Structures are given as structure tokens and as C-alpha cells.
CSV table of C-alpha atoms in Angstrom, one decimal:
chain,number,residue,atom,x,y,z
A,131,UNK,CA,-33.9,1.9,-17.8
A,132,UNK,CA,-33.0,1.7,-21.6
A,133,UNK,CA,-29.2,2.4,-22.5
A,134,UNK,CA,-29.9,5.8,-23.8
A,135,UNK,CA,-31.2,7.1,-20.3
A,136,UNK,CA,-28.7,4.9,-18.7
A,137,UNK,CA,-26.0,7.3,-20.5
A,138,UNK,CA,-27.7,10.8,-19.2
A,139,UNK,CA,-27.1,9.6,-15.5
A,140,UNK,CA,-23.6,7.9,-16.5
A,141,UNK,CA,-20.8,10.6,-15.5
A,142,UNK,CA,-18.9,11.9,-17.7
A,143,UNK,CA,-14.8,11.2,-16.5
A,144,UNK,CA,-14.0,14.8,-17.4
A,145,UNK,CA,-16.9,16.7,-15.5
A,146,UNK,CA,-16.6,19.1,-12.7
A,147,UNK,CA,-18.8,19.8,-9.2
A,148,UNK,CA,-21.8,20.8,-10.2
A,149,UNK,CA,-21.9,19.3,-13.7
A,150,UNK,CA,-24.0,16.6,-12.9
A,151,UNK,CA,-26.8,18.1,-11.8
A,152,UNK,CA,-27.8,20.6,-8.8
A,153,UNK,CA,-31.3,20.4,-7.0
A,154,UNK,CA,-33.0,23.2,-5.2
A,155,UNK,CA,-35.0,22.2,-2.2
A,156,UNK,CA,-38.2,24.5,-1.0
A,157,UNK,CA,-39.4,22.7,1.8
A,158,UNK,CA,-40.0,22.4,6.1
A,159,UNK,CA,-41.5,24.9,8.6
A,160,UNK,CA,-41.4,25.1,12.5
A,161,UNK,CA,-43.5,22.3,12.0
A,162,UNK,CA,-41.9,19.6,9.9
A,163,UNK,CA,-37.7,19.7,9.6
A,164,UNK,CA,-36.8,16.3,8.2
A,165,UNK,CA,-38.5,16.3,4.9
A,166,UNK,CA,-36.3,18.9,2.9
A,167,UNK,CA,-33.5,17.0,4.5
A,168,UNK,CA,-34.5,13.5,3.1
A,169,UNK,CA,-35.5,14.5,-0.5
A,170,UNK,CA,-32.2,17.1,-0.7
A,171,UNK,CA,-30.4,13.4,0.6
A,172,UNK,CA,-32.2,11.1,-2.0
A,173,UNK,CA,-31.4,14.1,-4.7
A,174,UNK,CA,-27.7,12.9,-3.4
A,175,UNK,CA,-27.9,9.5,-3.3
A,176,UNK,CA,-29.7,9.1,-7.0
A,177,UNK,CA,-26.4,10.9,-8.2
A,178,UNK,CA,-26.7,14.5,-8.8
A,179,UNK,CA,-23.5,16.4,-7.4
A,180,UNK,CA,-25.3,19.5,-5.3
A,181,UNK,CA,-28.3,20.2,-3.4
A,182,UNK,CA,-29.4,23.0,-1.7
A,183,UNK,CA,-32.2,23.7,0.7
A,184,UNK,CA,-34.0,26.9,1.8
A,185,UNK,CA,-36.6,26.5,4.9
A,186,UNK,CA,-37.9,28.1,7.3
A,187,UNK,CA,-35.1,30.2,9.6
A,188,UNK,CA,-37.5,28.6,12.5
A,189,UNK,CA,-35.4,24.5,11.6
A,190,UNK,CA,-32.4,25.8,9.2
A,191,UNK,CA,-30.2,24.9,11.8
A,192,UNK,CA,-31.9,21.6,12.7
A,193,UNK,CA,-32.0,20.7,8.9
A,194,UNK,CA,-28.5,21.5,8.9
A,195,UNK,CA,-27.5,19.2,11.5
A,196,UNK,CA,-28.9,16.2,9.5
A,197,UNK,CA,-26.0,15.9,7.1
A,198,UNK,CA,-22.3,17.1,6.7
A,199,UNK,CA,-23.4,17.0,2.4
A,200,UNK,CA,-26.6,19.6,3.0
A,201,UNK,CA,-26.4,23.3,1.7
A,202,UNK,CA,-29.1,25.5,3.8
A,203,UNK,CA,-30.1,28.8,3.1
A,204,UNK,CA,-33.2,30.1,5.2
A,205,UNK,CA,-36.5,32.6,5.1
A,206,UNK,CA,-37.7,34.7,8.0
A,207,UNK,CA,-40.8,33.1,9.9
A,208,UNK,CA,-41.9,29.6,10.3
A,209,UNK,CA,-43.8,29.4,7.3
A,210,UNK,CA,-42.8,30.1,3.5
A,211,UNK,CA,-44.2,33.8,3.0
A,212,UNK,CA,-44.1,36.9,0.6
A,213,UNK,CA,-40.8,38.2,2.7
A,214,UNK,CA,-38.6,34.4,2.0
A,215,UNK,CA,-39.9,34.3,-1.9
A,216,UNK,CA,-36.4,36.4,-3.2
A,217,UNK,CA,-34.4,33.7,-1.2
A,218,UNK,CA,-36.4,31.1,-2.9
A,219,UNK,CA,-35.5,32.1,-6.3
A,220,UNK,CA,-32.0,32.8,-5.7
A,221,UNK,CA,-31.7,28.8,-5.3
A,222,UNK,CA,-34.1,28.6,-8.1
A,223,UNK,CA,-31.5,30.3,-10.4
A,224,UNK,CA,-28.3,28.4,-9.1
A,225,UNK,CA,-31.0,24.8,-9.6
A,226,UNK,CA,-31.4,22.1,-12.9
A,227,UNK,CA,-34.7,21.3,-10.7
A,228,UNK,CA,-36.8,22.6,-8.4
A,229,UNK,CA,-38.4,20.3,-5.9
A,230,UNK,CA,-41.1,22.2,-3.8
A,231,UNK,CA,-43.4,21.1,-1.2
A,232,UNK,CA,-41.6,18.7,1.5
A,233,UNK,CA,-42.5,19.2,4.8
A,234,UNK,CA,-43.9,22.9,3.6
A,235,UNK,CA,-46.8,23.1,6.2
A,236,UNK,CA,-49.2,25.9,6.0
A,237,UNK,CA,-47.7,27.6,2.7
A,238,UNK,CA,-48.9,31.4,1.7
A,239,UNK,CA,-50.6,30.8,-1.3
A,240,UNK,CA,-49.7,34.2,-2.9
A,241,UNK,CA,-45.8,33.8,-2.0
A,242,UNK,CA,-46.2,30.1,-3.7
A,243,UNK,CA,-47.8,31.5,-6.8
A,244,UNK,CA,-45.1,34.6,-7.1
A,245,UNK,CA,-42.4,31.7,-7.2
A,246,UNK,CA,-44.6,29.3,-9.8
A,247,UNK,CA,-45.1,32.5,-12.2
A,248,UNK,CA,-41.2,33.5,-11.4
A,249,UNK,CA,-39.5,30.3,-12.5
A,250,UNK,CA,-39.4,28.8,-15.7
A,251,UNK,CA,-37.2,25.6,-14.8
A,252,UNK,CA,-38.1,21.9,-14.5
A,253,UNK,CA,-40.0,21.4,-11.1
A,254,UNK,CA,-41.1,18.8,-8.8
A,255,UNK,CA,-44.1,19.8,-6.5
A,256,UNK,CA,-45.0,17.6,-3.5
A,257,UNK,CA,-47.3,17.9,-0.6
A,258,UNK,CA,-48.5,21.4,0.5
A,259,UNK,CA,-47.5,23.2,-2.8
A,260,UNK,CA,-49.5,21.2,-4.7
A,261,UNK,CA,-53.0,22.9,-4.2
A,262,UNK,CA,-51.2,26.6,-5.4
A,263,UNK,CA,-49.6,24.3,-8.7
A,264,UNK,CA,-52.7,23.0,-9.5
A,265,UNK,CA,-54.6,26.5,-9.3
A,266,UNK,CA,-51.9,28.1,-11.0
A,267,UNK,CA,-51.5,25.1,-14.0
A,268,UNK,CA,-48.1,25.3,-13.6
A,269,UNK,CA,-46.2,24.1,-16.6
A,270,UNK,CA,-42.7,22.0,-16.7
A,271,UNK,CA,-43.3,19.6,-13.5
A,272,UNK,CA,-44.0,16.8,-12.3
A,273,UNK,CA,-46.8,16.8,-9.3
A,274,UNK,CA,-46.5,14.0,-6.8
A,275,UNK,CA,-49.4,13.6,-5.0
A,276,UNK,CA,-51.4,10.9,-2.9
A,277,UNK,CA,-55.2,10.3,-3.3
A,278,UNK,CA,-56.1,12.7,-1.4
A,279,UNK,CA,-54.1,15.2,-2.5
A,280,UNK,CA,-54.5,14.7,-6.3
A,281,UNK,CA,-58.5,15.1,-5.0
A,282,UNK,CA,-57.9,19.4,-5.9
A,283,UNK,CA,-57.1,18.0,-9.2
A,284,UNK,CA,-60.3,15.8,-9.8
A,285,UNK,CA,-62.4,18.5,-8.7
A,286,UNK,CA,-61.4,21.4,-10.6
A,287,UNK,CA,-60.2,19.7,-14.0
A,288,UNK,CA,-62.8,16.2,-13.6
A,289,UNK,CA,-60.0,13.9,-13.9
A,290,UNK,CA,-55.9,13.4,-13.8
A,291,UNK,CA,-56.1,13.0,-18.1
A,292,UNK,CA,-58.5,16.0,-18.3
A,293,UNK,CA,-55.5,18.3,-15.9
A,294,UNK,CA,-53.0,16.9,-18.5
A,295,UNK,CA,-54.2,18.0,-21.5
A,296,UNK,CA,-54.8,21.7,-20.3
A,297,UNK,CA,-51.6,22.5,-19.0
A,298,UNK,CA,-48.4,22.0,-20.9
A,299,UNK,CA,-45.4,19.6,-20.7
A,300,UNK,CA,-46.9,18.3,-16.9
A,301,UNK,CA,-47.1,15.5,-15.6
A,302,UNK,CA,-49.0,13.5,-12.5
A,303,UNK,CA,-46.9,10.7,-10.5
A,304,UNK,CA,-50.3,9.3,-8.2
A,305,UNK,CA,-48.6,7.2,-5.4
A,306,UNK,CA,-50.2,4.3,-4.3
A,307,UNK,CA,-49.9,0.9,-3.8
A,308,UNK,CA,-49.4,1.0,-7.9
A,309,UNK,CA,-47.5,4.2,-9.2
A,310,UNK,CA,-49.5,5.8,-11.8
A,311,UNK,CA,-48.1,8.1,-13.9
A,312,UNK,CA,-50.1,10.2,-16.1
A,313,UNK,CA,-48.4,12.1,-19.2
A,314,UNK,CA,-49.5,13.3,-22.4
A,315,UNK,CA,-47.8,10.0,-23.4
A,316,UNK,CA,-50.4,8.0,-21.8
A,317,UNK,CA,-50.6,6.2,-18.2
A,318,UNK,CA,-47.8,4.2,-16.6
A,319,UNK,CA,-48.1,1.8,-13.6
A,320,UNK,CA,-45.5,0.8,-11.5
A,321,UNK,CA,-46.3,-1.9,-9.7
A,322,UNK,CA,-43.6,-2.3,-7.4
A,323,UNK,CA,-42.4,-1.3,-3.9
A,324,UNK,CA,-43.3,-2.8,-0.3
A,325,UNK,CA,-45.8,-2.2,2.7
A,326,UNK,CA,-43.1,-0.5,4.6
A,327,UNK,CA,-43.3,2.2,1.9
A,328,UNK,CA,-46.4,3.6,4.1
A,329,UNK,CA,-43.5,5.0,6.6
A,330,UNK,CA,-43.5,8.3,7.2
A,331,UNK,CA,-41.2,10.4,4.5
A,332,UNK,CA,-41.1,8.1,1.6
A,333,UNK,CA,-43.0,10.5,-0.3
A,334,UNK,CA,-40.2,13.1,0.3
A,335,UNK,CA,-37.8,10.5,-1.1
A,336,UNK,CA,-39.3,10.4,-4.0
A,337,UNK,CA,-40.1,14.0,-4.5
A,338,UNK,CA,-35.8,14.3,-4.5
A,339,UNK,CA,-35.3,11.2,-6.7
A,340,UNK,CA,-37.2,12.7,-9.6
A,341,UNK,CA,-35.9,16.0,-8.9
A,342,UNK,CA,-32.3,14.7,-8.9
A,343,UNK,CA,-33.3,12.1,-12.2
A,344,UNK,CA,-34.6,15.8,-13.7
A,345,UNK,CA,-31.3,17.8,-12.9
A,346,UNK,CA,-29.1,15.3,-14.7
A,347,UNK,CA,-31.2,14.9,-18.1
A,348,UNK,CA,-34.1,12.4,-18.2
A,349,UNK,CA,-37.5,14.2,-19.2
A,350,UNK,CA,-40.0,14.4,-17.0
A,351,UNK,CA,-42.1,11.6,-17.7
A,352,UNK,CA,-38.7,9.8,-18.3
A,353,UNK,CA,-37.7,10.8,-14.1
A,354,UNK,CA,-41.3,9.9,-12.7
A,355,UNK,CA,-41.4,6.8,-13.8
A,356,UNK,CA,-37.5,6.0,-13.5
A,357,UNK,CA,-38.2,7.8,-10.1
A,358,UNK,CA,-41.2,5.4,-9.1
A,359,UNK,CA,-39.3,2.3,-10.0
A,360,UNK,CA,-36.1,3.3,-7.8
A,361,UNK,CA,-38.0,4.5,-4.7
A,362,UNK,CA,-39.7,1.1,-4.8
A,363,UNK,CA,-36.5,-1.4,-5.5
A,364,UNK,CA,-35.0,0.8,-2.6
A,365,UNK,CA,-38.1,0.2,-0.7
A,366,UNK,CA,-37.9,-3.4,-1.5
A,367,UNK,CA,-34.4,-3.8,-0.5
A,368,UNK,CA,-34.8,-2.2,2.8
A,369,UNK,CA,-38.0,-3.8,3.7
A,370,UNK,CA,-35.9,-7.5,2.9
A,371,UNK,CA,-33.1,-6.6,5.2
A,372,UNK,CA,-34.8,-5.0,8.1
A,373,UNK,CA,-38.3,-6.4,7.6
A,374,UNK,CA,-41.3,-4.4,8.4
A,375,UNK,CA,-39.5,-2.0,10.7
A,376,UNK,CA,-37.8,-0.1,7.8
A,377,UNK,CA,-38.0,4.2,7.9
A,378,UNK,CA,-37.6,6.5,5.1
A,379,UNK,CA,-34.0,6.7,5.9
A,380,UNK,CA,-33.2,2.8,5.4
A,381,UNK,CA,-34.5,3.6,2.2
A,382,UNK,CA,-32.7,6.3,1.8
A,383,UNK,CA,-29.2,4.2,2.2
A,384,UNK,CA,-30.6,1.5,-0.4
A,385,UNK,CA,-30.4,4.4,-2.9
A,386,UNK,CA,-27.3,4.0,-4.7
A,387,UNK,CA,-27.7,0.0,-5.0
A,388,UNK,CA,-31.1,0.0,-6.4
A,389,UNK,CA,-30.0,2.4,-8.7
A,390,UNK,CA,-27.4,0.2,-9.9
A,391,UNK,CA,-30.1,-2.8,-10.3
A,392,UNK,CA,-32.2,-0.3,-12.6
């Protein structure tokens, strides 16, 4: 991290709650709850001030229960739908960044395209909400896909560079045993990170680490890359303490310390 990012995530001694950056959380169904909590708790630990979730009314309570430090707001039904897209934007409004996606499960595509087209602010998009992002070209966010999903991208636009240069200021974090992130600046690799980092929920992690690197200033190629490199000292540092038996949410607590080392 070079000393002029350094300084956007140094707080300022005079700011105020809220100041520091505020990420909005669209994430879980009846059929995943924990994933909205951990990126909304690695939003937390990367250093911005507020998060807030909105899920499905199905797991608000159980998400809630996860952390004293979570904000939850809910939609009707298990899955996101037309009726919880108002609810959506009304965190989308009070959010620096949107992360969408986590633990979404079985997302309708038209309720996921009226938010896209409905909010103009920096976004993450993980998991399930990537399919309706790609369609859609969204503009203004940073996709974090695996091989598999990032395959939607190869097959309508040929290739990751290709998706780039038709759709504006977006960019591709590919996750992997190397991080690749693709910008209109070029490719970056990050070549970091640990086994362990196959654990269920890492990916989630992430998604809230860029989203809270977003919310307090970096650009978006800036927070992918910043983002990759933290989830993986994190990763690192977890996997040396507690050896192959580390979860998502040992690298969750290695958060603030590896953000330190950056």
C-alpha cells in the first residue's frame, strides 16, 4: 500500500460515526444466513465505521444474532424479490458502497436488475448477483467471481479484457489460487494467501473488504487489489496459528493486524 492510499484509510482525529465510511450489505436467504454477516463483519474489521444489512425476513433475526455491531433491515420472502427491491435502495442511499451477492441464493433476476439500473454508487457484486451484473454491464463495481462464475462472462463477452473494455469504470477480481485482477489499467496478480482459504465464506470476506476499502476512498481497482492482498495476509495469519483447521471467521479476527502489515 503506497503512502497516499495509506492516508485515505488513516482517520482523520476530528471525524464523526459514519465519516469513515458506511457499507450496505444485500445478501442471505432462508438458505444461506452467515454470508451477509461475515462480509458486513470484514466491512468492520478493514475499518469503515457502519454496516448495514438487508436479507431475507426468512434469517434477519438469525443474522442479527451474529454480532452486537450488525444493523439489519429485512425483505418479505426468502428470496430477494420485486416486493424487498425499495428496502434495498433505502440502504443503498444511506451506503459509500454497495456489496451485493453474499449468500443471495436463488435471486429474481428482474428485482436484481431494478436495483443495478436504480443505483448509481460504487458496488461490489459477489456470487448470485453476478449473472444479472454481467447481463446488465453494470458500471462502477467490482465483480468477484470464481472460475466458474466468471464462466457467464467468457461466454457472452469472449474473455475477462473483452467484458472490460465494453462496460465502464468495472472491474474483475478472479479468485483463485492467484488473485487476478482485471482493469482497464491492465491485469494484477496476487499471488498470496493459503490453502485454508478454500473454507467455506472467504469469498464473502473479501466481497466486504473491498466494499469497506471502497466506502473509505481507494478506487476500485485501488480496493481489489488492496482487498486481495489483505484477505490473503489474513488468511496467512490464521492458517500459521491454527494450521489447516482455520474457518472464514479466524480470518475474519486476523483483519485488523494484517491490515496493519499492509
Amino acid at each position: 500500500m503506497n503512502p497516499k492510499q495509506r492516508e485515505k484509510l488513516d482517520r482523520n482525529e476530528n471525524s464523526h460515526k459514519g465519516e469513515n465510511g458506511k457499507v450496505g450489505v444485500i445478501g442471505g436467504s432462508k438458505d444461506y444466513s452467515g454470508a451477509p454477516a461475515l462480509a458486513a463483519q470484514a466491512a468492520l474489521k478493514t475499518g469503515c465505521d457502519l454496516t448495514k444489512i438487508v436479507t431475507s425476513e426468512k434469517v434477519s433475526d438469525i443474522v442479527d444474532s451474529y454480532s452486537e455491531e450488525l444493523i439489519v433491515r429485512s425483505y418479505p420472502s426468502g428470496y430477494l424479490n420485486s416486493s424487498g427491491v425499495e428496502n434495498c435502495l433505502e440502504t443503498a442511499s444511506w451506503s459509500d458502497s454497495l456489496v451485493v451477492g453474499p449468500g443471495m441464493s436463488k435471486p429474481d433476476n428482474k428485482a436484481l436488475t431494478q436495483l443495478f439500473r436504480s443505483y448509481n454508487g460504487p458496488m461490489v457484486v459477489d456470487a448470485d448477483a453476478i449473472d444479472t451484473a454481467v447481463r446488465q454491464k453494470v458500471s462502477n463495481t467490482v465483480l468477484t467471481p470464481h472460475q466458474e462464475e466468471a464462466r457467464i462472462i467468457r461466454q457472452k463477452y469472449g474473455s475477462i479484457p473483452e467484458f472490460i473494455e465494453k462496460t465502464e469504470n468495472t472491474v474483475v477480481l478472479l479468485k483463485g489460487s492467484t488473485d487476478k485482477i482485471y482493469s482497464d489499467e491492465g491485469v494484477v496478480e496476487v499471488d498470496a494467501g493459503d490453502p485454508t482459504m478454500t473454507a467455506g465464506g472467504t469469498g464473502d470476506l473479501l466481497a466486504g473488504v473491498v466494499g469497506s476499502l471502497i466506502s473509505q476512498g481507494l478506487n476500485l481497482s485501488e480496493a481489489a487489489e488492496i482487498g486481495a492482498r489483505l484477505n490473503a495476509e489474513a488468511g496467512e495469519m490464521a492458517a500459521g496459528e491454527l494450521g489447516s483447521g482455520a474457518t472464514a471467521k479466524d480470518i475474519l479476527d486476523q483483519l485488523p493486524s494484517a491490515l496493519s502489515n499492509l
